[in-house]
XYZ file of C-alpha atoms in Angstrom:
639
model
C 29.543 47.927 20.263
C 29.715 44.188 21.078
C 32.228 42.363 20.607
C 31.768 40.715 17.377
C 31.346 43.677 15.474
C 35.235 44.135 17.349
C 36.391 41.383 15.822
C 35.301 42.324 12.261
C 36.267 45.851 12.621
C 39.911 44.464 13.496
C 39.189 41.473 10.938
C 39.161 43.966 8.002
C 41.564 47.188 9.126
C 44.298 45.047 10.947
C 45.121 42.116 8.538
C 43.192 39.326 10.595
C 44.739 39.368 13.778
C 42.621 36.857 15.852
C 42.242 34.655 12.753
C 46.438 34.362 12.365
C 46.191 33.756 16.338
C 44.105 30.980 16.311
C 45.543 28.651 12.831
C 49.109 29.267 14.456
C 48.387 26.694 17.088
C 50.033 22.926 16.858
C 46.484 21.278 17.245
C 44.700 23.635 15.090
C 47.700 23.058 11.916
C 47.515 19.641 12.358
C 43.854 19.162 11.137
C 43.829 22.300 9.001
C 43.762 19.821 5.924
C 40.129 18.895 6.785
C 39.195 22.389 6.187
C 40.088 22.163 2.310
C 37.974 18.399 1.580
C 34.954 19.083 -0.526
C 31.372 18.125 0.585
C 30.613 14.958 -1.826
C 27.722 15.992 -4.903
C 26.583 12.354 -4.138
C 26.841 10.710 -0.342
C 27.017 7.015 -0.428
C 24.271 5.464 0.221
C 22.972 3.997 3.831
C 20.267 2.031 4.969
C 19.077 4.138 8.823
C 18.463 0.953 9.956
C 20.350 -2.163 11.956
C 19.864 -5.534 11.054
C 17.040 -6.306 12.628
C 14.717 -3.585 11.685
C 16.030 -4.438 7.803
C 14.426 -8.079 8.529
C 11.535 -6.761 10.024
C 10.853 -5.117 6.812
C 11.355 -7.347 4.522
C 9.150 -9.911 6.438
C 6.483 -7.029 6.508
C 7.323 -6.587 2.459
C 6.437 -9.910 1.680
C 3.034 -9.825 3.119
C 2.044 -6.848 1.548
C 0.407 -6.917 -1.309
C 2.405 -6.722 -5.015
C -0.620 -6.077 -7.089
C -3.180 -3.218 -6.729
C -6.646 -3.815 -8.437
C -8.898 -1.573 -9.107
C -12.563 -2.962 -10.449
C -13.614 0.652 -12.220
C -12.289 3.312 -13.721
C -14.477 5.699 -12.106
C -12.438 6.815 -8.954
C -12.964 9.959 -7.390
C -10.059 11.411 -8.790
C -8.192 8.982 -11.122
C -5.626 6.304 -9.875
C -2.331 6.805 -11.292
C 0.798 4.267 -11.885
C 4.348 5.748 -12.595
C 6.914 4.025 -14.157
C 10.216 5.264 -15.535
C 13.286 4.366 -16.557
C 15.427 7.543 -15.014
C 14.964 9.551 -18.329
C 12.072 8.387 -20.255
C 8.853 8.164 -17.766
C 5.179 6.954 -18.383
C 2.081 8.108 -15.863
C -1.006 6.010 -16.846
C -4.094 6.273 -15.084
C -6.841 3.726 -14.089
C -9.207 4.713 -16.707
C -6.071 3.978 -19.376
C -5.167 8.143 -19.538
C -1.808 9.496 -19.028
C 1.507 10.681 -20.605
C 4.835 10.082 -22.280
C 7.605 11.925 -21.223
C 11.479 12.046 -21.993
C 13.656 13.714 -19.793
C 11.871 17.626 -19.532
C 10.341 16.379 -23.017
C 6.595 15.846 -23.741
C 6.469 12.709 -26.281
C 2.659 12.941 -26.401
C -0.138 15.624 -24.965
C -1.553 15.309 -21.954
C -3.268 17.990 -19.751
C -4.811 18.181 -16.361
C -8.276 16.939 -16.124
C -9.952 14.773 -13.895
C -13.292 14.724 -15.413
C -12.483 13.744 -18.932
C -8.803 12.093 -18.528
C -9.246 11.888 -22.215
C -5.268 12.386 -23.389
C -2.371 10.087 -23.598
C -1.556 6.824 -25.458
C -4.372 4.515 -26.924
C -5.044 1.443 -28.762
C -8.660 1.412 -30.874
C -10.273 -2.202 -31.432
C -12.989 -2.787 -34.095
C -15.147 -5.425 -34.745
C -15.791 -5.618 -38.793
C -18.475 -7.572 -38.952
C -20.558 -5.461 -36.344
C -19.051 -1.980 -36.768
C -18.712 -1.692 -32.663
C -15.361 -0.304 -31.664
C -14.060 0.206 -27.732
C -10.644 0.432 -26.346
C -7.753 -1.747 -24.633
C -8.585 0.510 -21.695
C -11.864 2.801 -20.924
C -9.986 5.903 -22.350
C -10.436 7.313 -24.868
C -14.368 5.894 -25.885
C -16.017 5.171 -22.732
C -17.138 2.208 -24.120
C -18.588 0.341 -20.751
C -17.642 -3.499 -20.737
C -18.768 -6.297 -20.010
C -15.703 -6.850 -17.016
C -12.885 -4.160 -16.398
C -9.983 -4.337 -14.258
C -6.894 -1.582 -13.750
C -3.738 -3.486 -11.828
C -0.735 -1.654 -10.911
C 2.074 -4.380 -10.183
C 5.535 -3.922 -9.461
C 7.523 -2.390 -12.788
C 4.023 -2.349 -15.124
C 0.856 -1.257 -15.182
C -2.133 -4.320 -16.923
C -5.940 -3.587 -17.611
C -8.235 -6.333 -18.608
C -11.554 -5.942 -20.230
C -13.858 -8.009 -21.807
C -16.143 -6.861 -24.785
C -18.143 -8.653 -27.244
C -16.837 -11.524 -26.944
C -13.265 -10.261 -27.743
C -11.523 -10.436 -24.028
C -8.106 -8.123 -23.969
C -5.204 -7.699 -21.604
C -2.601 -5.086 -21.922
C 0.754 -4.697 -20.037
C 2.829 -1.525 -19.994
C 6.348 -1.715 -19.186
C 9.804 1.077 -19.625
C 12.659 -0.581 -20.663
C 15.428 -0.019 -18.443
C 17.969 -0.371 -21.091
C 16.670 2.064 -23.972
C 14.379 4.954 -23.795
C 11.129 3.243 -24.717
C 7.835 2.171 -23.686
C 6.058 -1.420 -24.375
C 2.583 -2.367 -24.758
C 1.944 -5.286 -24.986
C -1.925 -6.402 -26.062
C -3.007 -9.811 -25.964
C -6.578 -10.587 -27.920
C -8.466 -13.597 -26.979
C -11.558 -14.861 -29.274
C -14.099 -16.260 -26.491
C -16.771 -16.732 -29.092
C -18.040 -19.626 -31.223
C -17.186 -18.010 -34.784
C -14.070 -16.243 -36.276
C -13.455 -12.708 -35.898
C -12.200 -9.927 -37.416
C -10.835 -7.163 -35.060
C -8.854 -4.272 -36.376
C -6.308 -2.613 -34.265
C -5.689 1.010 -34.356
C -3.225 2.543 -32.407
C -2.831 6.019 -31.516
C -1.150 9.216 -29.334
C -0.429 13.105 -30.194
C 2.921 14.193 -30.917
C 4.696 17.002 -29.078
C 8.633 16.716 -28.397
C 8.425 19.518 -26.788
C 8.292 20.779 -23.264
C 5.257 20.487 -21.870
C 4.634 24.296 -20.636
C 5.603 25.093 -24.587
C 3.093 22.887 -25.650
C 0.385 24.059 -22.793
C 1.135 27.872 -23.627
C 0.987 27.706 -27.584
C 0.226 24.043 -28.809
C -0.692 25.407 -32.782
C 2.790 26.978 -32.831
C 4.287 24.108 -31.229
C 2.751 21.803 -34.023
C 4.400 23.579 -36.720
C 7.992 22.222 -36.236
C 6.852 18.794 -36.001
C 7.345 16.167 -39.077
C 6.443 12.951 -39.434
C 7.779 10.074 -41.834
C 6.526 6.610 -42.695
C 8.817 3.502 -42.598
C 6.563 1.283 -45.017
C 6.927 -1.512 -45.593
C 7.836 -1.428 -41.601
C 4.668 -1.076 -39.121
C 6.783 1.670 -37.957
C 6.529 5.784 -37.975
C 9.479 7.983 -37.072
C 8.631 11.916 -35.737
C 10.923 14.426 -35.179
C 11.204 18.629 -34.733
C 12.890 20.892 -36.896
C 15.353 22.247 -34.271
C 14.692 26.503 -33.936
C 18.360 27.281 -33.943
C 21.742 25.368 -34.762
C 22.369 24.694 -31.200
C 18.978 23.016 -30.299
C 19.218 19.431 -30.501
C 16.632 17.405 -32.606
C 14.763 14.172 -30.972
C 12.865 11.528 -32.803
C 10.466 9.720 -31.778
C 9.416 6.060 -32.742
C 6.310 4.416 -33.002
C 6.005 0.656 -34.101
C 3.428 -2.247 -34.053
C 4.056 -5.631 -34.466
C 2.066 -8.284 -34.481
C 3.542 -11.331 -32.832
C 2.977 -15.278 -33.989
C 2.866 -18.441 -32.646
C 0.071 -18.564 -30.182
C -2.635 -19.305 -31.884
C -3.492 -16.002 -33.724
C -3.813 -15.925 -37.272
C -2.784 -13.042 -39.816
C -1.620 -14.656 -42.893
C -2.525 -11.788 -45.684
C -4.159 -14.510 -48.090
C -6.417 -15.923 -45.725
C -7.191 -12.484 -43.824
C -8.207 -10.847 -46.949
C -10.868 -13.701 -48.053
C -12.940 -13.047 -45.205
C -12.845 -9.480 -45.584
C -14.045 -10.260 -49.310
C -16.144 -12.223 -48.292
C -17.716 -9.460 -45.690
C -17.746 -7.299 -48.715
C -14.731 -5.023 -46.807
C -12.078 -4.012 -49.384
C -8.219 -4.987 -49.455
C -6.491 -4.365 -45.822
C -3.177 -3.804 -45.479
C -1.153 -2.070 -42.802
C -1.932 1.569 -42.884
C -0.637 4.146 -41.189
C -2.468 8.375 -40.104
C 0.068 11.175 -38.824
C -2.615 13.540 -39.404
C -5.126 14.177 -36.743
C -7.825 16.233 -38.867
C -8.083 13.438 -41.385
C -8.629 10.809 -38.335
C -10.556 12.165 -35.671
C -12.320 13.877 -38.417
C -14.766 17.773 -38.082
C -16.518 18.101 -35.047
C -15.621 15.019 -33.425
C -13.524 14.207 -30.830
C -10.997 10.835 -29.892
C -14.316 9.125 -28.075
C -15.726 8.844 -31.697
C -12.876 9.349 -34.453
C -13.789 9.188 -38.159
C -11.287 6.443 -38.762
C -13.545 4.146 -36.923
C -16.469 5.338 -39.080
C -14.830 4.808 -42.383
C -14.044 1.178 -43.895
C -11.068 2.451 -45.856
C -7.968 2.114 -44.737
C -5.820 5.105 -43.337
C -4.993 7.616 -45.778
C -1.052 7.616 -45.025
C -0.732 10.968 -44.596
C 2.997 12.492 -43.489
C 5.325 14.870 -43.603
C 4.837 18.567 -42.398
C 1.188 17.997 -40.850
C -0.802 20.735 -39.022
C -1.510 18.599 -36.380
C 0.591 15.636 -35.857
C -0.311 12.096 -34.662
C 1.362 8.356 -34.553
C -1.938 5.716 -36.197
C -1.037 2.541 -37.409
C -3.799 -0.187 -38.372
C -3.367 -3.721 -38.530
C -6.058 -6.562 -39.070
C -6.656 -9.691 -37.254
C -8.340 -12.743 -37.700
C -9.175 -14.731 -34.737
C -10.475 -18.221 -34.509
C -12.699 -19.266 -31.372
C -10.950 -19.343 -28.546
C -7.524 -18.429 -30.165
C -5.083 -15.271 -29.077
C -2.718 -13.252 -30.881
C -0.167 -10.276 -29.036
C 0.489 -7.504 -30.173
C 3.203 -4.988 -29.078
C 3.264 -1.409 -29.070
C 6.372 0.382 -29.074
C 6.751 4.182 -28.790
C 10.459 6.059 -27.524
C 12.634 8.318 -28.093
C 16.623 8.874 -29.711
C 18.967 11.664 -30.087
C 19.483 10.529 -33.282
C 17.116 8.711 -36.638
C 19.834 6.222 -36.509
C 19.091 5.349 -33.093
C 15.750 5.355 -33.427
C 15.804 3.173 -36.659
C 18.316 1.171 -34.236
C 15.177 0.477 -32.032
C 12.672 -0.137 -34.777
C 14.937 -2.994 -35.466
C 15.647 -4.369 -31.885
C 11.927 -4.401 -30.779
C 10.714 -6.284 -33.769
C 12.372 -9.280 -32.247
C 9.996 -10.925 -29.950
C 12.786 -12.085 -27.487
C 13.987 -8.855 -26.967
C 10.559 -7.251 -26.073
C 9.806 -10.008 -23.243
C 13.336 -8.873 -21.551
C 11.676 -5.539 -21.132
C 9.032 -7.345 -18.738
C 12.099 -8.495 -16.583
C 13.969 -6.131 -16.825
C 11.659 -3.430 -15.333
C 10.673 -5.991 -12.233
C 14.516 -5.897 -11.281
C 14.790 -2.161 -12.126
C 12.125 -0.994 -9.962
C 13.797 -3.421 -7.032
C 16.967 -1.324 -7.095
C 15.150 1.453 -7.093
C 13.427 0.626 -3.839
C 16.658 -0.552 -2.223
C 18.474 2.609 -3.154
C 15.481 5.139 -1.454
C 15.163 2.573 1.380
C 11.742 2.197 0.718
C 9.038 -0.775 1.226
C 6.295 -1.894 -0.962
C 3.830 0.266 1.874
C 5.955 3.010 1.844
C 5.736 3.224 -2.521
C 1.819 2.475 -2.519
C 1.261 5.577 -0.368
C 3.500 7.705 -2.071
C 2.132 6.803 -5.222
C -1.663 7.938 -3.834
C -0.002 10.859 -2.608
C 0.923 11.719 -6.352
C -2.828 10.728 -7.455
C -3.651 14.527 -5.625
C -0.404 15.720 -6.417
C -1.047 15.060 -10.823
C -4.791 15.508 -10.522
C -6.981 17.606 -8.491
C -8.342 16.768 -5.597
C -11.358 18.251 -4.376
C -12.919 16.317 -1.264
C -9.543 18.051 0.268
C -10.061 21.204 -0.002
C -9.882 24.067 3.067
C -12.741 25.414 4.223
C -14.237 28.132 2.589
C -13.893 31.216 4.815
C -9.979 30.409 3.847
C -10.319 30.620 0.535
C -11.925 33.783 0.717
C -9.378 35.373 2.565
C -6.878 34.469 0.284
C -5.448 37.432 -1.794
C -1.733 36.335 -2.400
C -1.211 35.091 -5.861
C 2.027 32.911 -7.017
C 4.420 35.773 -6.563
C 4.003 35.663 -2.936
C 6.378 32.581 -3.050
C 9.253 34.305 -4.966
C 10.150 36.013 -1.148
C 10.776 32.545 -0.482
C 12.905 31.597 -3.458
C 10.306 28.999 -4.235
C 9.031 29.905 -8.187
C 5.675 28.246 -7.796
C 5.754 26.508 -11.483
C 5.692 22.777 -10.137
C 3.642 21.241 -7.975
C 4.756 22.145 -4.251
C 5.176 20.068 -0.887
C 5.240 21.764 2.188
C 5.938 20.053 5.445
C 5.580 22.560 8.409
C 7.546 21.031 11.490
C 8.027 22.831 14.837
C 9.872 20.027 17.174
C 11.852 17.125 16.441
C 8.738 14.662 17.631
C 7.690 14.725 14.002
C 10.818 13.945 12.131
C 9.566 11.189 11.177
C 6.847 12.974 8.183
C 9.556 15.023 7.283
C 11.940 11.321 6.518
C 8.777 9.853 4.619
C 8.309 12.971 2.753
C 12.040 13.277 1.811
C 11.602 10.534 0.729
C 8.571 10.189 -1.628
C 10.361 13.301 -3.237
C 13.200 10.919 -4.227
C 10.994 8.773 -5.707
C 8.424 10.905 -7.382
C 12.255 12.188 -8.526
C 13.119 9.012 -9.677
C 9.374 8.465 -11.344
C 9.995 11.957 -13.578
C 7.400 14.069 -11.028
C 8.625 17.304 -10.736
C 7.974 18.483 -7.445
C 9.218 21.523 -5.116
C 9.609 20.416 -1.134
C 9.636 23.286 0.970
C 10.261 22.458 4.681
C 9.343 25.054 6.906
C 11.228 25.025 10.309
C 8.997 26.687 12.974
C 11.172 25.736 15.771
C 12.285 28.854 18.167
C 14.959 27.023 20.476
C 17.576 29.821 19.844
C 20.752 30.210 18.262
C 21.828 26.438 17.966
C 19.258 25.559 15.314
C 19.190 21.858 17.009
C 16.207 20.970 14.502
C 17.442 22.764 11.001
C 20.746 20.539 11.713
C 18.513 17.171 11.669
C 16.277 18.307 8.783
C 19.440 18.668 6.828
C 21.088 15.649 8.148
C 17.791 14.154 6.850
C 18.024 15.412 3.408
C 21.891 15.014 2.690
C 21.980 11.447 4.599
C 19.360 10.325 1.373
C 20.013 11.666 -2.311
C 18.237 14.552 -1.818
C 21.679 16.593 -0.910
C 22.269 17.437 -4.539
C 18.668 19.288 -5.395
C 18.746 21.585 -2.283
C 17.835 24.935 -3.160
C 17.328 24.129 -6.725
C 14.398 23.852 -8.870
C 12.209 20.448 -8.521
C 14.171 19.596 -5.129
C 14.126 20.692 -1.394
C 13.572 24.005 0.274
C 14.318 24.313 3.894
C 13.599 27.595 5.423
C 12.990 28.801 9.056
C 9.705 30.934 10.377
C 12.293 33.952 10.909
C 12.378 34.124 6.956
C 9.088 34.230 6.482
C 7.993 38.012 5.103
C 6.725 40.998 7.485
C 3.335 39.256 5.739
C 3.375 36.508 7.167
C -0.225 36.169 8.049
C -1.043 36.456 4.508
C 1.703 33.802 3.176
C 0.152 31.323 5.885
C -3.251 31.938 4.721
C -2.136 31.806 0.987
C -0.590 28.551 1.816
C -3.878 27.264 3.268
C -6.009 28.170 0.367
C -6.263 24.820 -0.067
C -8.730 22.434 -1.797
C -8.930 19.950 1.950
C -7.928 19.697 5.069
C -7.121 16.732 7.106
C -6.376 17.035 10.871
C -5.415 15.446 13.915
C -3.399 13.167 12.814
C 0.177 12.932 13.783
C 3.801 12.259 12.879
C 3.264 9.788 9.918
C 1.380 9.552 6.433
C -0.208 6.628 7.204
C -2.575 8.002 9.277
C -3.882 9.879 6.348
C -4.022 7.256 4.226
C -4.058 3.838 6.119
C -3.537 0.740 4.846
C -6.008 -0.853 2.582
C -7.018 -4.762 3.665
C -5.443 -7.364 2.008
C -7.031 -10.362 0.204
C -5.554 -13.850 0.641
C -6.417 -16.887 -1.017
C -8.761 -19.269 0.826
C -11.027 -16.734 2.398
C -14.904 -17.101 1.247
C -15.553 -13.512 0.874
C -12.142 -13.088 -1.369
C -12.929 -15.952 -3.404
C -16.710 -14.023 -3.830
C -15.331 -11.027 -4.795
C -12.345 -12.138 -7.041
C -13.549 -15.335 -8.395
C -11.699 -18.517 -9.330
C -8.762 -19.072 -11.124
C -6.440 -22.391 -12.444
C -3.545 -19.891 -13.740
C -1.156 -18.379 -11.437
C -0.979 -14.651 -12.927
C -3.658 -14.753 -15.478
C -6.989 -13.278 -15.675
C -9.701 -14.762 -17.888
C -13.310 -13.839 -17.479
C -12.922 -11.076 -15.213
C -11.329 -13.516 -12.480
C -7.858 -13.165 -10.864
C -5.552 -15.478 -10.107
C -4.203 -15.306 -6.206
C -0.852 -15.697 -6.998
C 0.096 -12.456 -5.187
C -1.872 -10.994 -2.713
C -3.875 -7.907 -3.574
C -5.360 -4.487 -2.585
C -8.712 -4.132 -4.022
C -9.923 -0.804 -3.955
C -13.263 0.070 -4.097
C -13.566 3.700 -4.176
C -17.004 6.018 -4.291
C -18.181 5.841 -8.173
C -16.912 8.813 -10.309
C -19.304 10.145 -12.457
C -18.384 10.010 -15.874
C -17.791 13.739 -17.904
C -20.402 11.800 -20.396
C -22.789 11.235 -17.896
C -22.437 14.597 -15.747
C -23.116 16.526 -19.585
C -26.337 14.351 -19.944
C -27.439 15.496 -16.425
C -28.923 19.179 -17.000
C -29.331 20.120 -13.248
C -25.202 19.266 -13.024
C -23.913 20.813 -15.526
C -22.627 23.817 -13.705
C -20.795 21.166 -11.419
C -19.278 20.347 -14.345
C -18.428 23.791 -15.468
C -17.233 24.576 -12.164
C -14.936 21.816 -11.793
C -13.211 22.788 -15.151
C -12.880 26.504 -14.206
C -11.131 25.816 -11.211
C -8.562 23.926 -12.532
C -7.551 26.313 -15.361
C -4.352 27.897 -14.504
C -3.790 25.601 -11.230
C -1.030 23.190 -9.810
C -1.253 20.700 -7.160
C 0.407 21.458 -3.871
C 0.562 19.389 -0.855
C 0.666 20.836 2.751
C 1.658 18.719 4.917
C 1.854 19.980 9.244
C 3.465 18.695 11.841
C 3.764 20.506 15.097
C 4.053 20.345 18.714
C 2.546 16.623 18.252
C 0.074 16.842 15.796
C -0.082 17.981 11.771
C -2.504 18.826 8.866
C -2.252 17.245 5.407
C -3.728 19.729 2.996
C -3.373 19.571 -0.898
C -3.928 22.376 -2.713
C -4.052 22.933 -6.931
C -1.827 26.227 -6.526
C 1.301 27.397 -8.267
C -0.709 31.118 -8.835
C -2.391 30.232 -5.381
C -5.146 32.167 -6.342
C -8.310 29.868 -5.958
């Protein structure tokens, strides 16, 4: 018997004898105070760097580039921009997909699916005198145009597009002060005549959480009501709460048309030129139904609503299927614009959220939301200690982490080894219902990728991405546990001290606590879609650093045109106000064009089947001087 198991042994029968021993000493009373101070929920906050390194990236900031432009929406796996507010969040993708969310709230349905990308938050645009319709973005009708761009800036996401002579540019923005998103739609005439566009808007109502939805979204639909504030542009949605604890959100959806720059939509003079196109009286009309507008056997590519020249039927109440639509008409003269503003969010109460109806109706109000998120997302940068690099690779690491990514999967004789499923995590205390992270260190060399990945989990955090970090400590120096005290000095130096051990935060774990399987847990985490190796200590080896474009440069000017404003872009040319990344990524093939394709349709099929039941994980290795990046779609880890 050693003597530690003495020491209990005399711990337990003789009252503590040792223990009294030792906290009678002079030196030992006289600090025995510390003993009782609590370890603070929230450290204060402090920058790991001196002075000089600070400058040195700030001057490193302000070269890189504060605009990312992408020239297609056919990516190999789509582009996403997050932007949040702390509790309501908005992912929108480069192709104009994405999702509403408010705090572990879905506000509208979305779903995993990198072919289609087909769900989120859309604004329809119809030309009455020619019948042709297309979107502010490519999603939802796939609609190609004439010029298309996708820029993520700092605090907002904008897409341009020009079709039929009818040039648009949207802006989406979270207001920092209320629990809302803004989209704001500017419509440009470039033509010689007047026009007549109609704009419909549109999204699918949950407020619910998203797994409810996923699991049974007919069931969901049932609690859902819907009410129309005529003669308001505005439609309020909430759910009948289940019980009298459960607490009841509404939602809010409102369009407003904006005057004063140049747009016309005076009723009198709007409604004589539908006369005289032989179109009946327009009004503002408003759908919550989604039978009676995307119609039987039809899908939100090619809705009924844009077939019909009625107006919306004005449907509400307890609908099977609920929606937000609201229609407005415009009349454009040649080279004239009129805005638009979209408004969708969420309040505890219908008083709050008639409270917001009201507020975003005034136009100054909506342009502080523009501001306001710019500064927003600056404290948020400051308060992570992150750069503008730093964000634009954590935001491509979320592109794999939201959507699947398959030129990254393992190799195949891995996969086929695999037999764990997503209970072989539980041993680990990990649940395996978010997406995962997994950093694999084994010496203090690569501290570094476990700092950077720290800290993209604070910001995907901060963004509303749900993520699970699991750090796996593979260092064997002994008893001291040198390395599991800096990986924890790591973590509780940031803001990631409060989420250790919890759901959607930070898992640190050592090899010895790894199951008497631990062969098969290694191989189950490999079962991976890619692998990327040989590369060491930091992300940015994975992912380098896409060129920059400066103004002046022949080949920049070729490939980005010519412009006289300093943000704007008209006729598919951007200003160089900013710097910017253009990315120009290997074509994606459209679902449209892969269903036309006989001989690919199994690729197709394929690709849908594998992502059925599947979450994204991210592996990243870094040992004895080298690492492996792997993402994997597994939460059942069965691929």
């Amino acid at each position: 018997m050693n003597g530690m198991s003495l020491l209990s042994l005399a711990y337990l029968l003789l009252d503590r004898p040792m223990q009294t021993r030792f906290a009678s000493a002079p030196l030992f009373q006289a600090t025995a105070v510390l003993l009782q101070e609590r370890i603070p929920k929230t450290p204060s906050y402090y920058a790991h760097a001196n002075g000089e390194l600070i400058d040195m990236r700030a001057a490193d900031s302000t070269r890189e580039a504060q605009m990312h432009l992408f020239s297609s929406p056919h990516t190999p796996i789509p582009e996403v921009k997050l932007l949040s507010n702390g509790r309501y969040h908005v992912m929108v993708t480069n192709a104009g997909g994405g999702y509403s969310r408010w705090n572990d709230l879905a506000v509208t349905r979305w779903r995993e699916d990198a072919t289609r990308d087909h769900w989120g938050a859309f604004c329809y645009l119809r030309d009455l005198a020619s019948g042709a319709f297309w979107s502010s973005a490519y999603q939802p009708t796939l609609a190609d145009p004439d010029s298309y761009a996708a820029i993520f800036s700092e605090g907002r996401a904008e897409f341009r597009r020009r079709d039929q002579g009818i040039e648009s540019y949207t802006e989406i923005a979270v207001s920092p002060e209320d629990d809302i998103e803004l989209r704001r739609l500017r419509l440009t005439n470039c033509s010689r005549s007047h026009r007549l566009i109609e704009v419909t808007s549109y999204a699918e109502v949950v407020l619910a959480p998203p797994a409810a939805d996923a699991s049974h979204p007919a069931f969901s639909n049932l609690f859902v009501q819907t009410e129309i504030l005529h003669p308001q542009p505005a439609i309020l949605c909430t759910r009948r709460p289940r019980s009298s604890s459960e607490a009841a959100p509404w939602m809010l959806h409102l369009m407003v048309v904006r005057e004063g720059l140049g747009g016309t939509r005076e009723r009198e003079a709007v409604q004589a030129q539908a006369d005289s196109m032989g179109f009946a009286a327009r009004h503002t009309s408003y759908e919550t139904d989604r039978m009676r507008f995307i119609g039987r056997d039809r899908s939100v590519a090619h809705p009924q609503a844009l077939d019909d020249e009625a107006p919306l039927s004005g449907s509400a109440g307890s609908v099977l299927d609920p929606i937000v639509a609201i229609r407005e008409l415009i009349r454009l003269a040649p080279d004239e614009t009129v805005t638009i503003d979209l408004v969708t969010g969420v309040d505890d109460s219908r008083a709050g959220a008639l409270g917001l109806v009201e507020k975003y109706q005034d136009q100054r109000l909506a342009d502080r939301v523009f501001d306001l998120a710019w500064t927003h997302r600056q404290v948020v940068l400051r308060q992570i200690n992150a750069s503008q690099a730093d964000v634009q690779l954590y935001r491509r690491l979320a592109n794999s982490i939201l959507y699947a990514n398959a030129s990254l999967r393992a190799e195949a004789s891995i996969l086929g080894q695999n037999r764990r499923g997503q209970s072989g995590l539980w041993s680990h205390a990990v649940s395996g219902d978010v997406p995962l992270v997994l950093v694999q260190i084994g010496d203090s060399e690569n501290l570094d990728l476990v700092r950077q990945l720290v800290q993209a989990h604070a910001y995907w955090r901060l963004k509303g991405l749900t993520v699970d970090l699991v750090i796996w400590n593979e260092d064997r120096a002994g008893y001291r546990q040198q390395l599991h005290d800096q990986i924890l000095g790591l973590i509780t130096a940031g803001a990631g001290a409060h989420v250790i051990d919890r759901p959607g935060g930070i898992f640190v774990r050592a090899v010895d606590q790894i199951s008497g399987h631990a062969r098969d847990d290694r191989r189950a985490w490999r079962s991976c879609r890619a692998a990327v190796r040989q590369w060491a200590g930091r992300l940015q080896r994975r992912w380098p650093r896409v060129r920059h474009h400066h103004p002046g440069r022949p080949n920049d000017a070729h490939a980005l045109g010519q412009c006289s404003g300093q943000s704007a872009l008209r006729n598919g040319h951007l200003c160089q106000r900013y710097g910017l990344h253009l990315e120009r990524e290997r074509p994606r093939v459209p679902a449209h064009t892969l269903a036309q394709r006989p001989g690919e349709r199994y690729q197709r099929r394929s690709l849908l089947s594998a992502r059925r039941g599947q979450r994204s994980c991210l592996v990243a290795h870094a040992a004895t001087g080298s690492g492996n990046l792997t993402l994997c779609q597994s939460a059942r880890l069965r691929l």
